[in-house]
Tab-separated table of C-alpha atoms in Angstrom:
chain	number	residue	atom	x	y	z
A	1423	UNK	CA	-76.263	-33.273	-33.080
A	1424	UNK	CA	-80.172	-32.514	-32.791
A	1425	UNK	CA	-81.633	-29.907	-30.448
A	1426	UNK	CA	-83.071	-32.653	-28.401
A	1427	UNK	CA	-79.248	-34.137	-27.965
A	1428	UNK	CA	-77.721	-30.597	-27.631
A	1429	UNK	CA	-79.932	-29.417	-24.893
A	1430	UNK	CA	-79.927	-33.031	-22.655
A	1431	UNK	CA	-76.042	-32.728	-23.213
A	1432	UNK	CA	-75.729	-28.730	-22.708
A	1433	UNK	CA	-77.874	-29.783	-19.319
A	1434	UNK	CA	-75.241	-31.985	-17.931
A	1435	UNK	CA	-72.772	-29.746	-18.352
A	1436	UNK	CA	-74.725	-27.135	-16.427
A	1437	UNK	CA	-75.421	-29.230	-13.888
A	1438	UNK	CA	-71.699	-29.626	-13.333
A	1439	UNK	CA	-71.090	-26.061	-12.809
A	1440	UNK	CA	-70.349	-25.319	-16.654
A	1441	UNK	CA	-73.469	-22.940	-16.952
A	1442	UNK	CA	-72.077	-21.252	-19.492
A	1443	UNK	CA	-71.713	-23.895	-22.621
A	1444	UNK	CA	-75.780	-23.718	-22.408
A	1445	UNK	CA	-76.054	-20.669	-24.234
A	1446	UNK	CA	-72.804	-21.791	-26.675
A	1447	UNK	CA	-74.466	-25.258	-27.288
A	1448	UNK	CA	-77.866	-23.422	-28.287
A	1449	UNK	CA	-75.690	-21.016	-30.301
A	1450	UNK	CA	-74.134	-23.717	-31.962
A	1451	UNK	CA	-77.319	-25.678	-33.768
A	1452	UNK	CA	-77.806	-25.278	-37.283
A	1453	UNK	CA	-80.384	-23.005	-37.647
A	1454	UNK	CA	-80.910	-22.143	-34.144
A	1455	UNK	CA	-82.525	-19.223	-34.595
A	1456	UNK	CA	-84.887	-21.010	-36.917
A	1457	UNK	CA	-86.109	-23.040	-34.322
A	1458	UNK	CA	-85.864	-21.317	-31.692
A	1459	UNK	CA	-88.152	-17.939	-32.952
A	1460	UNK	CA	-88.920	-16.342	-29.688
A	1461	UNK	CA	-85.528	-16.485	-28.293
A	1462	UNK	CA	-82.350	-14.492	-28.798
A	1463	UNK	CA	-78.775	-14.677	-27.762
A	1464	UNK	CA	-77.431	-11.248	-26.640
A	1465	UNK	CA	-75.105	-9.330	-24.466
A	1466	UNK	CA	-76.526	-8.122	-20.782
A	1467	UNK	CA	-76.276	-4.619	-21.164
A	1468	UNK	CA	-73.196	-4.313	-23.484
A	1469	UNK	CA	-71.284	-0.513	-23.126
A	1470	UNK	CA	-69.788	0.788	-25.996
A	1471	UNK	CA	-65.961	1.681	-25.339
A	1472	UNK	CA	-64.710	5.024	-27.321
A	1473	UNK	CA	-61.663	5.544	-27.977
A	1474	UNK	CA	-59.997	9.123	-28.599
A	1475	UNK	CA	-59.571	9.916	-32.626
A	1476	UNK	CA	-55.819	11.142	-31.204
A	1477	UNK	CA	-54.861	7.946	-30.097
A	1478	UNK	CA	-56.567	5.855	-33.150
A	1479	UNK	CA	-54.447	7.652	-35.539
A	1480	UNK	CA	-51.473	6.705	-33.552
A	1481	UNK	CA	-51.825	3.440	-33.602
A	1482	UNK	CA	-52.422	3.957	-37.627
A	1483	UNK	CA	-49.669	5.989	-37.942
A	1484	UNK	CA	-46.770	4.192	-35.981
A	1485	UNK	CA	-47.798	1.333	-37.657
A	1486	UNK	CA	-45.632	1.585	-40.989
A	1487	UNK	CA	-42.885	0.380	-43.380
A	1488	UNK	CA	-40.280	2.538	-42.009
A	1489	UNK	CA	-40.807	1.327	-38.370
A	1490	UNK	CA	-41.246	-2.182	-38.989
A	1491	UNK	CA	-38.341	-2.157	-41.014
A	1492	UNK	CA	-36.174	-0.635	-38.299
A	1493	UNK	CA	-37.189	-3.571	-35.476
A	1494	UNK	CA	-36.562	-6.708	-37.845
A	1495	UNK	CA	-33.458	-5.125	-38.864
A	1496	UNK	CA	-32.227	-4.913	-35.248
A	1497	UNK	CA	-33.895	-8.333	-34.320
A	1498	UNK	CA	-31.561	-9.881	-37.829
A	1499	UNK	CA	-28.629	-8.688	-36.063
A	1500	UNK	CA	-29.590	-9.987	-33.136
A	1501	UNK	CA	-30.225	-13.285	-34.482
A	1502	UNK	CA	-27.049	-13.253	-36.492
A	1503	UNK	CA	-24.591	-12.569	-33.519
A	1504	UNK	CA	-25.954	-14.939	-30.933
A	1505	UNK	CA	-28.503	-17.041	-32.463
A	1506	UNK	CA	-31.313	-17.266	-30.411
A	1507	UNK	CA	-33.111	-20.284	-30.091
A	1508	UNK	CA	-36.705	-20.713	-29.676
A	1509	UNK	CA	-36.883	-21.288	-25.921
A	1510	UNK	CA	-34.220	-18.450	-25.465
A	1511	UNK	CA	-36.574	-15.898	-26.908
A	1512	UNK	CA	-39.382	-13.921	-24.945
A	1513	UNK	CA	-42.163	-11.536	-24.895
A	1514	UNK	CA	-43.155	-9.985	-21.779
A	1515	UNK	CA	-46.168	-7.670	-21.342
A	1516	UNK	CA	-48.441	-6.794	-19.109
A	1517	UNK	CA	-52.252	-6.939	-18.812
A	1518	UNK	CA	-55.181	-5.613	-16.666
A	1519	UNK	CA	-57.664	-7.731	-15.020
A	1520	UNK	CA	-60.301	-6.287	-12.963
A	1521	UNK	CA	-62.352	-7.571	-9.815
A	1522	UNK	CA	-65.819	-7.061	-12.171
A	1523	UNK	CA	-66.085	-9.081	-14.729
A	1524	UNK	CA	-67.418	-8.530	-17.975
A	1525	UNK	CA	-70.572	-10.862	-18.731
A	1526	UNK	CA	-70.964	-13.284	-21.686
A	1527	UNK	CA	-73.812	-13.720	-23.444
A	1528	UNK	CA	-76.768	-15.232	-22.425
A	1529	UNK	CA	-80.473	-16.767	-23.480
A	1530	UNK	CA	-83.231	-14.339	-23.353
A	1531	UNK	CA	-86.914	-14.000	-24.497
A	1532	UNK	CA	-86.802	-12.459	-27.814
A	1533	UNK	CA	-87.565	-8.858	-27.770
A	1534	UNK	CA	-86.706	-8.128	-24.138
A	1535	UNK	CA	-84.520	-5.193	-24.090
A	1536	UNK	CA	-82.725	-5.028	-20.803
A	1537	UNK	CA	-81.179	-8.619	-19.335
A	1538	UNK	CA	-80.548	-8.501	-16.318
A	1539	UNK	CA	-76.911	-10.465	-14.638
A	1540	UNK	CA	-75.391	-10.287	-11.438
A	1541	UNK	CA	-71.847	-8.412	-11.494
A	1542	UNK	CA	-69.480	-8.198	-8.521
A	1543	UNK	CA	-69.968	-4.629	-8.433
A	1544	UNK	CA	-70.436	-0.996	-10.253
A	1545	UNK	CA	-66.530	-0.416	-10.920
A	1546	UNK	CA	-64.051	-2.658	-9.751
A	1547	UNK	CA	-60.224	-2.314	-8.549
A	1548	UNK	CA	-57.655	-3.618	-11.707
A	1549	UNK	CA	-54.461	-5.725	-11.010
A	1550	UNK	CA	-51.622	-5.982	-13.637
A	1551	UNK	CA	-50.449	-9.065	-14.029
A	1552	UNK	CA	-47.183	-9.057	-15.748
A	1553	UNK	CA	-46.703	-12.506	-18.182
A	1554	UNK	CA	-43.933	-13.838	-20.379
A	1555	UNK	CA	-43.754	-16.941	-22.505
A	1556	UNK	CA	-41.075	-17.858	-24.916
A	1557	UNK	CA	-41.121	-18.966	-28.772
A	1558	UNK	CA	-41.616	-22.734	-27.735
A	1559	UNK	CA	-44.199	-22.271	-25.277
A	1560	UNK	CA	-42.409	-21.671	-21.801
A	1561	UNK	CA	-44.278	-19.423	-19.721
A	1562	UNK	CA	-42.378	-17.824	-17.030
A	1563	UNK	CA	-44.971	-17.344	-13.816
A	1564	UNK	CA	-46.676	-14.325	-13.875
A	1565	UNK	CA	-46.462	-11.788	-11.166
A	1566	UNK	CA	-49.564	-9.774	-9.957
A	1567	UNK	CA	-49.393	-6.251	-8.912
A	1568	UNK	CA	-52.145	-5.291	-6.145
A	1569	UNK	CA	-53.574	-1.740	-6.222
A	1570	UNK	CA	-52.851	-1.627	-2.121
A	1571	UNK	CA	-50.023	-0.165	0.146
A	1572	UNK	CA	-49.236	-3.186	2.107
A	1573	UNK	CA	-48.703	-7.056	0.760
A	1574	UNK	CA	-50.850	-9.499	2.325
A	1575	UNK	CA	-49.891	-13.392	1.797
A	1576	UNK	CA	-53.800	-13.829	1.350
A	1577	UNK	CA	-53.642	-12.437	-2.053
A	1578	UNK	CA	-51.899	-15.446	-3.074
A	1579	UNK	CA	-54.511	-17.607	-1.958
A	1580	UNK	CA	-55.221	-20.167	-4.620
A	1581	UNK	CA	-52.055	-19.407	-6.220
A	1582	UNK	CA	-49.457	-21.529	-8.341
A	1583	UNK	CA	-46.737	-21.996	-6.027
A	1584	UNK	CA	-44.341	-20.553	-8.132
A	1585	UNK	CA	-46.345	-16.931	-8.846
A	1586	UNK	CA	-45.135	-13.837	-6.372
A	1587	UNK	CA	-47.132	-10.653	-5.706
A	1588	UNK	CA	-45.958	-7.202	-5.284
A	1589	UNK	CA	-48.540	-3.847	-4.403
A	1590	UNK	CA	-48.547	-0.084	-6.049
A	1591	UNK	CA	-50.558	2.661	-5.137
A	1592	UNK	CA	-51.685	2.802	-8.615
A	1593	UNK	CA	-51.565	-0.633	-9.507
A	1594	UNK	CA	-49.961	-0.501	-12.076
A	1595	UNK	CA	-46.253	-1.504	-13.144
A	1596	UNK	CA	-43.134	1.251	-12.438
A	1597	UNK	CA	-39.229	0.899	-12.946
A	1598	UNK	CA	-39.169	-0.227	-9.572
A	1599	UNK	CA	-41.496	-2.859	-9.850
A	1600	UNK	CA	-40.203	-3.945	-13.495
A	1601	UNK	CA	-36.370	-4.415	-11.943
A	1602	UNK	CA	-37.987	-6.856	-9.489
A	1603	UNK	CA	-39.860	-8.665	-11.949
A	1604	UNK	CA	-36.640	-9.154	-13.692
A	1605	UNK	CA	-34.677	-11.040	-10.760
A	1606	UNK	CA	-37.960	-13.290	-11.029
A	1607	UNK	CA	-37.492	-13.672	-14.694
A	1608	UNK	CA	-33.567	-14.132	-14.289
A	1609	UNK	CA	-34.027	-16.689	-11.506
A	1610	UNK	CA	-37.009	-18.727	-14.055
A	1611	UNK	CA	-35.064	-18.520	-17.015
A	1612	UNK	CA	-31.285	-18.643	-16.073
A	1613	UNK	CA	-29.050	-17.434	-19.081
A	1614	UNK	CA	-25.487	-17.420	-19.278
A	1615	UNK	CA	-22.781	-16.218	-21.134
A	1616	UNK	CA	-23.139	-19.432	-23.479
A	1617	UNK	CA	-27.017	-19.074	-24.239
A	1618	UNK	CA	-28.474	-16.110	-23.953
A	1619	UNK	CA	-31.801	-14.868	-23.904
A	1620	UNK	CA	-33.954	-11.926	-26.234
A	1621	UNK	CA	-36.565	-10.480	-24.783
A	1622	UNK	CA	-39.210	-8.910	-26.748
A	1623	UNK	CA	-41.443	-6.071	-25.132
A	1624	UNK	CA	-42.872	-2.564	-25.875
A	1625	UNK	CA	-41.186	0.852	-25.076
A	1626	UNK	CA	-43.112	1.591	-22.013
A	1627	UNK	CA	-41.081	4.170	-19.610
A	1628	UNK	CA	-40.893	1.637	-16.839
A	1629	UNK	CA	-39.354	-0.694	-19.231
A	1630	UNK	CA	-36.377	1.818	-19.860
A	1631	UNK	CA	-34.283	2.719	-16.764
A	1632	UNK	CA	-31.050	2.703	-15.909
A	1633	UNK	CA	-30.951	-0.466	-12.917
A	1634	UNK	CA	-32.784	-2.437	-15.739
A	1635	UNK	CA	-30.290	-1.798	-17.904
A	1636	UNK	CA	-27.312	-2.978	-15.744
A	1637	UNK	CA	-29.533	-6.201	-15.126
A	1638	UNK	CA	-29.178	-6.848	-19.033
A	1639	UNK	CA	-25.733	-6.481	-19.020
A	1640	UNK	CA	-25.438	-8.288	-15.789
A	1641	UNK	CA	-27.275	-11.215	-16.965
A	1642	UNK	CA	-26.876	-11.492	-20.136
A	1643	UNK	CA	-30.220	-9.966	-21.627
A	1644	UNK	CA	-30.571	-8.929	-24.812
A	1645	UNK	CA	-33.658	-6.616	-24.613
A	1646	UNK	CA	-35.765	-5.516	-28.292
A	1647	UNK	CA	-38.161	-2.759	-27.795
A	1648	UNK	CA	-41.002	-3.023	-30.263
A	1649	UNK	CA	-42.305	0.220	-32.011
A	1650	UNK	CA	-44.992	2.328	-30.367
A	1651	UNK	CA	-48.676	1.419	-30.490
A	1652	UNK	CA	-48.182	-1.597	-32.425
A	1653	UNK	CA	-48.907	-4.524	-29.593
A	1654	UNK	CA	-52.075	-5.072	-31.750
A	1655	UNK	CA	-50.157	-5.983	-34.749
A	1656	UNK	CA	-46.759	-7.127	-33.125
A	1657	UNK	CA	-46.879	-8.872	-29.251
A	1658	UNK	CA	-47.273	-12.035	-29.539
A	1659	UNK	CA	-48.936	-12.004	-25.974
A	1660	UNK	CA	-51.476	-9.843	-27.388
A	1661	UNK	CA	-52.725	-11.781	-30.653
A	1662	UNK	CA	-53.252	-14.858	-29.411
A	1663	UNK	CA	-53.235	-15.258	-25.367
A	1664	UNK	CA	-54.350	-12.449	-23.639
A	1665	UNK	CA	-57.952	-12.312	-25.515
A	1666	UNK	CA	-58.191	-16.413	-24.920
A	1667	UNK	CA	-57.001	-15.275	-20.767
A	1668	UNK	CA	-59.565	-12.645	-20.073
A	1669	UNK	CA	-62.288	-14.728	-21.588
A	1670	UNK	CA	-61.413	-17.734	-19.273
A	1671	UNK	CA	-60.877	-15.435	-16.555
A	1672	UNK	CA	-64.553	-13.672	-16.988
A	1673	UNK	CA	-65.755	-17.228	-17.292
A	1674	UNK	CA	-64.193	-17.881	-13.805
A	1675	UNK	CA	-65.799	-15.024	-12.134
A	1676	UNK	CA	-69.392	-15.930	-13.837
A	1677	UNK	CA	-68.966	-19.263	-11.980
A	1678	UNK	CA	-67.885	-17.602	-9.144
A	1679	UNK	CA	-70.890	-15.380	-8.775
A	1680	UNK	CA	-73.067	-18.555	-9.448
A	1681	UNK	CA	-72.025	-20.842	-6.651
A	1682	UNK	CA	-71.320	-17.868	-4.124
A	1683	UNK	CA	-74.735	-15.853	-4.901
A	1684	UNK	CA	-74.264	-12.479	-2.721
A	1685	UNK	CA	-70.663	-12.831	-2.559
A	1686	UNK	CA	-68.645	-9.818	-4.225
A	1687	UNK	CA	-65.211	-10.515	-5.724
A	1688	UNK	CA	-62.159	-8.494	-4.177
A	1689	UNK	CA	-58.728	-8.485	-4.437
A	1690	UNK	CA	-58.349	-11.938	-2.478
A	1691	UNK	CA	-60.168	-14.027	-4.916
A	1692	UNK	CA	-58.351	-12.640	-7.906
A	1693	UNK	CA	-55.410	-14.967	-7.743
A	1694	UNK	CA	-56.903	-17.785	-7.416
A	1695	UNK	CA	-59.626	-16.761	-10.394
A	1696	UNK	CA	-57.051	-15.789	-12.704
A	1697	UNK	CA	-54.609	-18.640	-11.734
A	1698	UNK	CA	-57.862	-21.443	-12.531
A	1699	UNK	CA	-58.098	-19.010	-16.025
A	1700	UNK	CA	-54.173	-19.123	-16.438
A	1701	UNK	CA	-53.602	-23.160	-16.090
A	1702	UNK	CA	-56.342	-23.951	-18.519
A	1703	UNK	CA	-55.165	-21.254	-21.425
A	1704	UNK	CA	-51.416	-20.967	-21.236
A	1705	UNK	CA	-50.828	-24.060	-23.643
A	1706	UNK	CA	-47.756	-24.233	-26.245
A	1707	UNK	CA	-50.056	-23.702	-29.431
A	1708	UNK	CA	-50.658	-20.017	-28.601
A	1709	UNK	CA	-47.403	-19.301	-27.760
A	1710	UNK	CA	-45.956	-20.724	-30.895
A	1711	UNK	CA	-49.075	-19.151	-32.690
A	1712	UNK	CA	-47.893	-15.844	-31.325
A	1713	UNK	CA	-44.806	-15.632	-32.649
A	1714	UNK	CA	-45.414	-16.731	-36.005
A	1715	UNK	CA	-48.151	-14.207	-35.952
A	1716	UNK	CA	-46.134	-11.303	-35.398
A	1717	UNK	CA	-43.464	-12.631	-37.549
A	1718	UNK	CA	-40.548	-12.670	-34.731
A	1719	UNK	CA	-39.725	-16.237	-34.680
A	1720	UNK	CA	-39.370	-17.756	-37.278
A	1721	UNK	CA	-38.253	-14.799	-38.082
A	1722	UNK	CA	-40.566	-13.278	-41.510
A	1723	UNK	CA	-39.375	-10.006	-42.766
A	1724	UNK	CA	-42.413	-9.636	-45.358
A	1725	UNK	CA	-44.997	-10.643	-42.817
A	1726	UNK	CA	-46.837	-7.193	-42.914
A	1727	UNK	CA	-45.870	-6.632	-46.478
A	1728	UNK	CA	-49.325	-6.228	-47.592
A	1729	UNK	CA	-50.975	-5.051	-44.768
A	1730	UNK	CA	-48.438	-2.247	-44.570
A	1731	UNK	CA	-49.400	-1.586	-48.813
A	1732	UNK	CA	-53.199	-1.341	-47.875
A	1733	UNK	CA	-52.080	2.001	-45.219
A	1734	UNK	CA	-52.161	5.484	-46.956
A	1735	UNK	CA	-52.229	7.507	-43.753
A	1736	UNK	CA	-49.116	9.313	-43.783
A	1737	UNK	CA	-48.013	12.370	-41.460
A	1738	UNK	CA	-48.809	15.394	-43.268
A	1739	UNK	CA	-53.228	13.322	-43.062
A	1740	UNK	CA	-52.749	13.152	-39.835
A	1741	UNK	CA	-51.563	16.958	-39.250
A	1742	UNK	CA	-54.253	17.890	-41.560
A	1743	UNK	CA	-57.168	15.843	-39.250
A	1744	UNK	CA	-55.585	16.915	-36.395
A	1745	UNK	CA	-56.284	20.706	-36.943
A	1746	UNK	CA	-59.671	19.993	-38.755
A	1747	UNK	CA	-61.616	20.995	-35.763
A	1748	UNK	CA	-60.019	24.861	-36.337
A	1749	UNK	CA	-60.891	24.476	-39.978
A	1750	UNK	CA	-64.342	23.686	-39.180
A	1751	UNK	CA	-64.669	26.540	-36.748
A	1752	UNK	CA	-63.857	28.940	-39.221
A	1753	UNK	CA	-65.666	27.646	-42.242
A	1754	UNK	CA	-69.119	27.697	-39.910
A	1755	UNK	CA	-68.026	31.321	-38.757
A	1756	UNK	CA	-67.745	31.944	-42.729
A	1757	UNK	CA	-70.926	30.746	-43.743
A	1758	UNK	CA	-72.906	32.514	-40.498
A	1759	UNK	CA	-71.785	35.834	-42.275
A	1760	UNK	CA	-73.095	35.047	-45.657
A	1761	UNK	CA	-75.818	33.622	-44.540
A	1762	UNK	CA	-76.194	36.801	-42.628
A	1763	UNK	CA	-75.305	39.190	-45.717
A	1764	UNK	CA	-77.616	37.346	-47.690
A	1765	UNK	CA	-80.565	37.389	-45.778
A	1766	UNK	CA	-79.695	41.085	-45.031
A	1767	UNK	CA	-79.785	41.610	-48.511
A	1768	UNK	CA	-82.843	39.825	-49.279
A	1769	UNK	CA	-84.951	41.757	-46.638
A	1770	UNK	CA	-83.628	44.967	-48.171
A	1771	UNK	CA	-84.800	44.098	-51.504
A	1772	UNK	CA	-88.350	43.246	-50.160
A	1773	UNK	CA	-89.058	46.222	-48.718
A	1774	UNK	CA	-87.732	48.262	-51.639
A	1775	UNK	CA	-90.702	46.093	-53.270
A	1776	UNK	CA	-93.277	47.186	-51.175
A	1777	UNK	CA	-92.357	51.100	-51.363
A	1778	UNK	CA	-92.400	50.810	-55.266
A	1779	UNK	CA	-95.719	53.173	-55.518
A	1780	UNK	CA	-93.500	55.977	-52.878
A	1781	UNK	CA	-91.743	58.783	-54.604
A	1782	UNK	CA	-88.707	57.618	-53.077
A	1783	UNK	CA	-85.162	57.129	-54.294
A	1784	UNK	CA	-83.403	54.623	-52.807
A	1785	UNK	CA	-80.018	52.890	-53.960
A	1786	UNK	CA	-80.535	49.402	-54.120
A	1787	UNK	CA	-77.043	48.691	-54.977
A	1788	UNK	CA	-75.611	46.221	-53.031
A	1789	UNK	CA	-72.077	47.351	-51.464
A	1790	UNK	CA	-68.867	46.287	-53.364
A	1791	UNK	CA	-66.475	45.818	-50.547
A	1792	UNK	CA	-67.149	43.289	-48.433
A	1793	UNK	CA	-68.652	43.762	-44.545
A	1794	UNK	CA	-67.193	42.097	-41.558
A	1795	UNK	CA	-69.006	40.015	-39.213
A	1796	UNK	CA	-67.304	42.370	-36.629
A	1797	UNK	CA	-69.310	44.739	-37.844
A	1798	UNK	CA	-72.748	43.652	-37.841
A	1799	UNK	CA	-73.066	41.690	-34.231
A	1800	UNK	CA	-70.891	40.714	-31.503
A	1801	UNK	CA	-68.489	38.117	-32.353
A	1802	UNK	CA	-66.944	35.784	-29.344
A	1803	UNK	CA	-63.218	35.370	-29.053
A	1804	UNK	CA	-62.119	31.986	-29.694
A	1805	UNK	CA	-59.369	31.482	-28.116
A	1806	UNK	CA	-56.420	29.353	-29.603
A	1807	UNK	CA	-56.086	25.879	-28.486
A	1808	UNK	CA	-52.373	24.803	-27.832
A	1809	UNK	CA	-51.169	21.454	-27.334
A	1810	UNK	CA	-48.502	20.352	-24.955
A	1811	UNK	CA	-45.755	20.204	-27.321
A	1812	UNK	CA	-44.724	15.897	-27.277
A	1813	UNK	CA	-41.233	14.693	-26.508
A	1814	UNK	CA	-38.878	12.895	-29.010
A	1815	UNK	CA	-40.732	10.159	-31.202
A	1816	UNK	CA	-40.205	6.674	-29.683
A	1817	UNK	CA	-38.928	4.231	-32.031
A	1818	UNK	CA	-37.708	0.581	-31.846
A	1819	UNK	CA	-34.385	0.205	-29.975
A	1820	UNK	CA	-32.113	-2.390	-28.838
A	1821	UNK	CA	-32.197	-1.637	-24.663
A	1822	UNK	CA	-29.369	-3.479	-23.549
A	1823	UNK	CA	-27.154	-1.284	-25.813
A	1824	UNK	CA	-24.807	0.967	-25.014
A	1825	UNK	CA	-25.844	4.160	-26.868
A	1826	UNK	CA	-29.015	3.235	-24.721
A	1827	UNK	CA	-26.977	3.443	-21.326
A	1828	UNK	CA	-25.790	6.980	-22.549
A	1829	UNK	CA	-29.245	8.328	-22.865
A	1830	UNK	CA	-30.358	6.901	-19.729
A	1831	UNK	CA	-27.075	8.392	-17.785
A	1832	UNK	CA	-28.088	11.723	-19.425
A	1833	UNK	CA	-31.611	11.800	-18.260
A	1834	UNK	CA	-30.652	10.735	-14.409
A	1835	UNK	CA	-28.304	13.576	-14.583
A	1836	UNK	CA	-31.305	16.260	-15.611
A	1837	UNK	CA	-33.629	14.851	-12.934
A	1838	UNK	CA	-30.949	14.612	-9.787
């Protein structure tokens, strides 16, 4: 396609409402940015996002041989006892989408620093939406959970018909919440005693409770926890349809703020933005793409074989990075006193120079035993920093077990 084709084409589209494949068509070209020498395609004001050292090296760390081992060893015996098949197996998760979308790129004069693109606002309000799709592609309706303490049928304005709504004060998912979302799940996928149903999520507390637990049982749910801080490598949700979702979704908004110029997103467009995103990602390609990805179904024992090789980090590296910052306290408080001693002793040693013509005896010795900074000047107290002392390791664990019910008994029992 020539530029002269690309641009009358990348036109059309625009002036359908599809603004943004004008900046993807351009992007496209061979040797764009050949041609086009005063232009550039950027990012309006892109923030950089950091993220704690703490909670890197966690998701390093928990990603290893040992825990990987331990979940496809549970999910073999799983799949061994009842044998799952591919539209009786499911990942759930949940995922944040917020009422100000993030921008995509966009054409700009080359060598303009600041582009400029209308947002719905400084910091927006998040809703969870809670998804789940099996290993053939069957995606159970998702469920939104509203940052608000009363439910308002407007929220579902726009809505599939089958997708429900619930409200937190944080916004975010609880046991409470989680129990509902499994009658929803229970009444979507209906298993019985004859085919069951896995269900593949992460370890999150409001995932574990006791009235979840006796809607396993109940319903015959056989629930796989996955190991901690490995959804990157792991949930299928996460590698291939949530980063495709939010895309589609910020796309949505951009169009949004386009045809509606002044008009700020809230909570009561969100649904129907996200359910226009949903309808044209959720497809049976990702799904399936997911799975095989994280090596759950079909079911590949030695699909982070080499990845897992290529990670060194063990825990004693991560001890030793952890307490660095004390290390490094007390090596510069080392080197301030011999820097200190030694400049001491070099200004001594000068002026013993400059009295040389003095009939005066002075020992120039140096001392033998060393001198504490404690000594010379004021030293502040640092005071030792203490961490909360963390609870039992997570690991992966079959939920609908019984040792599991035990546990959870026990821990009602301590809290009532």
């Amino acid at each position: 396609m020539r530029t002269r084709q690309a641009r009358i084409a990348a036109g059309r589209r625009a002036s359908d409402g599809k603004l943004g494949d004008l900046a993807s068509a351009l992007e496209r070209l061979g040797g764009g940015k050949r041609r086009h020498v005063g232009s550039r395609i950027g990012n309006p004001e892109e923030r950089n996002t950091l993220v704690s050292a703490t909670e890197e090296l966690r998701g390093i760390t928990a990603f290893n041989a040992t825990e990987v081992k331990l979940f496809f060893d549970q999910l073999e015996a799983l799949q061994r006892k009842h044998s799952f098949s591919s539209h009786h197996i499911f990942n759930i998760d949940e995922t944040g989408i917020s009422t100000v979308q993030k921008n995509s790129k966009i054409l700009a004069p080359k060598g303009l620093k600041q582009v400029a693109k209308a947002t719905s606002g400084e910091r927006g309000v998040t809703t969870t939406v809670v998804c789940a799709v099996s290993a053939n592609g069957i995606y159970v309706p998702p469920v939104f959970i509203f940052k608000r303490k009363r439910m308002n049928e407007l929220l579902l304005k726009g809505c599939n018909n089958d997708m429900i709504a619930t409200v937190s004060d944080s916004g975010w998912i609880n046991e409470s919440i989680f129990v509902d979302y499994l009658h929803h799940f229970i009444s979507f996928v209906k298993p019985t005693k004859e085919e069951p149903v896995l269900i593949i999520l992460d370890n999150h507390e409001s995932h574990i409770s006791l009235g979840a637990y006796k809607l396993f049982r109940e319903h015959n749910l056989h629930v796989l926890s996955l190991p901690p801080h490995v959804s990157h490598k792991m949930q299928p949700l996460d590698l291939t349809f949530f980063s495709s979702l939010k895309m589609a979704y910020n796309r949505e908004c951009e169009l949004y703020m386009v045809n509606k110029p002044g008009k700020r997103i809230t909570q009561y467009e969100v649904g129907e933005l996200f359910t226009n995103a949903y309808n044209k990602t959720a497809n049976i390609s990702k799904a399936v793409s997911g799975f095989r990805a994280a090596g759950i179904y079909p079911i590949n024992t030695d699909k982070f074989k080499k990845c897992l090789g290529n990670i060194s980090l063990d825990e004693s590296n991560v001890s030793q990075i952890q307490e660095s910052p004390t290390s490094v306290r007390e090596t510069a408080a080392e080197q301030s006193l011999s820097e200190l001693i030694d400049s001491q002793s070099q200004n001594a040693t000068s002026t013993l120079e400059n009295q040389t013509d003095m009939d005066v005896t002075i020992n120039t010795t140096p001392p033998s035993t060393s001198v504490l900074l404690a000594e010379i000047t004021n030293v502040p107290v640092i005071p030792n920093i203490t961490t909360s002392k963390r609870g039992n390791k997570k690991h992966s664990q079959i939920l609908s077990s019984t040792p599991t019910k035990y546990k959870l008994e026990e821990k009602q029992k301590k809290t009532s």
